Short mmCIF file of C-alpha atoms in Angstrom, two decimals:
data_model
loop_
_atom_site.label_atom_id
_atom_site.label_comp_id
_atom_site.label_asym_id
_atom_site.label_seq_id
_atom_site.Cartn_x
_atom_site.Cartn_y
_atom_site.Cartn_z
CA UNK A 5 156.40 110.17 114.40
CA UNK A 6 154.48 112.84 116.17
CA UNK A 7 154.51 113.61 119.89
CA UNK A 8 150.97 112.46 119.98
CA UNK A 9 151.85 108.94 118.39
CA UNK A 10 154.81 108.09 120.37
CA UNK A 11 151.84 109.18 123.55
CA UNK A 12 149.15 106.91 121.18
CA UNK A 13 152.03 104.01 121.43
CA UNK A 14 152.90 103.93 124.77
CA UNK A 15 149.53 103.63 125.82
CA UNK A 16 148.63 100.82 123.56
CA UNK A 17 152.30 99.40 124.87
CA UNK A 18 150.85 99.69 128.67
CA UNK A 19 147.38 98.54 128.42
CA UNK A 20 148.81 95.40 126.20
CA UNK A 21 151.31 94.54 128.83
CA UNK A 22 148.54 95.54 131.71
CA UNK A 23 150.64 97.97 133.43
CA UNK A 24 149.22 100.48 135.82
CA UNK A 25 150.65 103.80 136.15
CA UNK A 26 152.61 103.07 139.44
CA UNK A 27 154.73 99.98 137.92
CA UNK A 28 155.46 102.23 135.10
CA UNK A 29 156.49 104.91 137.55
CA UNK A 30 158.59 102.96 139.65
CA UNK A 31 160.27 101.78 136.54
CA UNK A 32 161.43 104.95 135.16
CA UNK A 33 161.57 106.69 138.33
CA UNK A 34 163.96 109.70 138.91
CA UNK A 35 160.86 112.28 139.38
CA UNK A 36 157.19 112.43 141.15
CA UNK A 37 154.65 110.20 139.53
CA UNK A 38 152.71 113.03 138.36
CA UNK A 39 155.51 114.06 136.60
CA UNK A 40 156.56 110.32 134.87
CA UNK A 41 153.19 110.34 133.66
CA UNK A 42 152.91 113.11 132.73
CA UNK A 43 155.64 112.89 130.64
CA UNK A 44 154.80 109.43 129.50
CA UNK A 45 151.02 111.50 128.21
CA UNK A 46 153.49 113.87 126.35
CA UNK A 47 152.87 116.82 128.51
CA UNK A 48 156.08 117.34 130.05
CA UNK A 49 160.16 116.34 129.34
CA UNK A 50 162.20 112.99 130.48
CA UNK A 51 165.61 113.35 131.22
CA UNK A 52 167.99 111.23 128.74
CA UNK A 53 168.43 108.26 131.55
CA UNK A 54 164.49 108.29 132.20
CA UNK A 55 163.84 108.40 128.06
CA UNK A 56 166.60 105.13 128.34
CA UNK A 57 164.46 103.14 130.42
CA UNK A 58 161.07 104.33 129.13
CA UNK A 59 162.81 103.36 125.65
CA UNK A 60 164.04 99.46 126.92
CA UNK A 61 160.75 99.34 128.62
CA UNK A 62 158.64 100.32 126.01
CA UNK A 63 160.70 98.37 122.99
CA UNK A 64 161.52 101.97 121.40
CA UNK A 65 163.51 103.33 118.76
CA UNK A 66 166.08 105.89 119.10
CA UNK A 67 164.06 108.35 117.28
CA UNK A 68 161.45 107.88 119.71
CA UNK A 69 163.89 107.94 122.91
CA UNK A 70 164.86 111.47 121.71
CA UNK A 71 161.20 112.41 121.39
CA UNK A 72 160.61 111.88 125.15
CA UNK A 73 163.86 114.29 125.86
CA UNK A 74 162.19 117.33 124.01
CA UNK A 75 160.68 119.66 125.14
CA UNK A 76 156.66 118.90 124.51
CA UNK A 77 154.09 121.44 123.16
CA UNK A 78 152.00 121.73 126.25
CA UNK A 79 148.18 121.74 127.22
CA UNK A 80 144.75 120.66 125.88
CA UNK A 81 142.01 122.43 123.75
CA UNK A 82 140.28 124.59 126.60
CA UNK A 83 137.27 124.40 127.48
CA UNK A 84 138.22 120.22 128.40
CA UNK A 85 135.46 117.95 127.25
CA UNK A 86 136.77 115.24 129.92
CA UNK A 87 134.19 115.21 132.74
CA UNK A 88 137.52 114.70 135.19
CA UNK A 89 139.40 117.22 133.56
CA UNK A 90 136.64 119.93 133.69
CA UNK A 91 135.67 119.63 137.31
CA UNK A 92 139.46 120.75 137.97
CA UNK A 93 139.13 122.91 135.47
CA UNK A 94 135.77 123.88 137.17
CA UNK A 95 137.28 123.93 140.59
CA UNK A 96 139.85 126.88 139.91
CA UNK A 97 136.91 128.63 137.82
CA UNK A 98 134.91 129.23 140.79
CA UNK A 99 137.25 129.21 143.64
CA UNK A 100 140.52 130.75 141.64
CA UNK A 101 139.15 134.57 142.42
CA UNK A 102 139.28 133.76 146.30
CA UNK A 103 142.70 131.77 145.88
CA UNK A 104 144.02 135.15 144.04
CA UNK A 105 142.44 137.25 147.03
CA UNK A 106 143.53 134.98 149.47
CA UNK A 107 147.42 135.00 147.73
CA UNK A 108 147.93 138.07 146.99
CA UNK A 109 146.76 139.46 150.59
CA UNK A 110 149.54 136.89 152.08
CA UNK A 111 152.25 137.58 149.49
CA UNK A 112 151.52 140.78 147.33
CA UNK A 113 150.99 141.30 143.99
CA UNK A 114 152.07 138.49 141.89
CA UNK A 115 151.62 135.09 140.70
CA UNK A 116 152.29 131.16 142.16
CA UNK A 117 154.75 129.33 139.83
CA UNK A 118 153.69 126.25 137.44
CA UNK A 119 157.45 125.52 137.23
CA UNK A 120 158.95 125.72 140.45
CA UNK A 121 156.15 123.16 141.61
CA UNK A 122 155.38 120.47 143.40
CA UNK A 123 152.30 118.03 143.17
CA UNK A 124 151.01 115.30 145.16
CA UNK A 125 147.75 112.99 145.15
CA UNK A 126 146.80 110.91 147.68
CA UNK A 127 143.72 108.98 147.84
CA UNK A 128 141.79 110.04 151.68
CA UNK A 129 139.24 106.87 153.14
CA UNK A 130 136.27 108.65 154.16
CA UNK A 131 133.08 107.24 155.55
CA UNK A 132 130.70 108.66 152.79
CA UNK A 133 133.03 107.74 149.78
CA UNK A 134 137.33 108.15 149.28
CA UNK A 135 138.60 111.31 148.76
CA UNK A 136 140.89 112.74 146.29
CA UNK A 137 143.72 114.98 147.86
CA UNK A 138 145.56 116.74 145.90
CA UNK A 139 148.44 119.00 147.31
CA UNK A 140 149.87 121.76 145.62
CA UNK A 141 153.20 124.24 146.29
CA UNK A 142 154.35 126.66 143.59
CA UNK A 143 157.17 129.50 144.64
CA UNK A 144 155.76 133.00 145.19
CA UNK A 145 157.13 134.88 142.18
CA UNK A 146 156.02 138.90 142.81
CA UNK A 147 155.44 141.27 140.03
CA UNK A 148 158.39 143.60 139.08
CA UNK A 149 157.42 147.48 139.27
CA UNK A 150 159.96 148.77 136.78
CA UNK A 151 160.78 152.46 136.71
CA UNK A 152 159.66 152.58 140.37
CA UNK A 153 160.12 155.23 142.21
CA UNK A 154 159.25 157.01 145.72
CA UNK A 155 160.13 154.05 148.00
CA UNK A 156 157.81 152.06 146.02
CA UNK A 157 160.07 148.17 146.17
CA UNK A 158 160.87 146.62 143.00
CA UNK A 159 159.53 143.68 143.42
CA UNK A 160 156.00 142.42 144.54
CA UNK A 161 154.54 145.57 146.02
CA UNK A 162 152.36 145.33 149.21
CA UNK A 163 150.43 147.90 150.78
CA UNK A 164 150.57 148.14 154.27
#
């Protein structure tokens, strides 16, 4: 079975049994809910104890209980053809050369981690319509300048 089966499955699995995300998070637990699903869509990795429990809750087989523990061949086919899924993508098209401005004047030259990350939705009442809030902290990781020299630092050079 293929990554993308086992993701097929599971899916099937929770609509069948009428699960929403947040009982299926709260059942496997042990990392945010962005993460659990994420995992469960075969984007990211479960820990053994979290593939256990996806694998009792899900009726799986031990092949498929490994599956969930490997490391997963990230990402989608860019540009994304899902409305939801573009407007992010949209969203960091447009505004993602003032977020590097905005970064890099703060910090210096280098880049915000994916992997030392944290995510959080929250859904915002609003008069005109709910919002979507979505809250996002990666570590600061600066560029190494290698073979620097002439008090130039190491590490994520910023000019006074």
């Amino acid at each position: 079975m293929t990554r993308a089966e086992l993701t097929e499955k599971l899916l099937d699995i929770k609509r069948e049994k009428g699960w929403s995300w947040k009982y299926v998070c709260g059942e496997i637990g042990g990392m945010s809910p962005v993460l659990v699903t994420g995992a469960v869509l075969g984007q990211m990795k479960m820990t053994k104890p979290q593939a256990a429990k996806a694998a009792e809750m899900f009726g799986l087989s031990q092949s498929e209980q490994t599956l969930l523990n490997e490391v997963p061949n990230r990402g989608s086919p860019m540009p994304p053809t899902d409305p939801l899924i573009y407007r992010l993508y949209e969203l960091v098209m447009v505004n993602g050369p003032a977020l590097k401005a905005l970064i890099e004047e703060e910090f210096g030259d280098g880049i915000m981690s994916a992997i030392d990350f944290d995510l959080q939705l929250e859904r915002l009442a609003h008069a005109k319509g709910d919002r979507v809030q979505i809250l996002m902290s990666g570590k600061f990781l600066p560029y190494k300048y290698y073979g620097n020299e002439q008090g130039i630092p190491e590490y994520g050079y910023k000019e006074e």
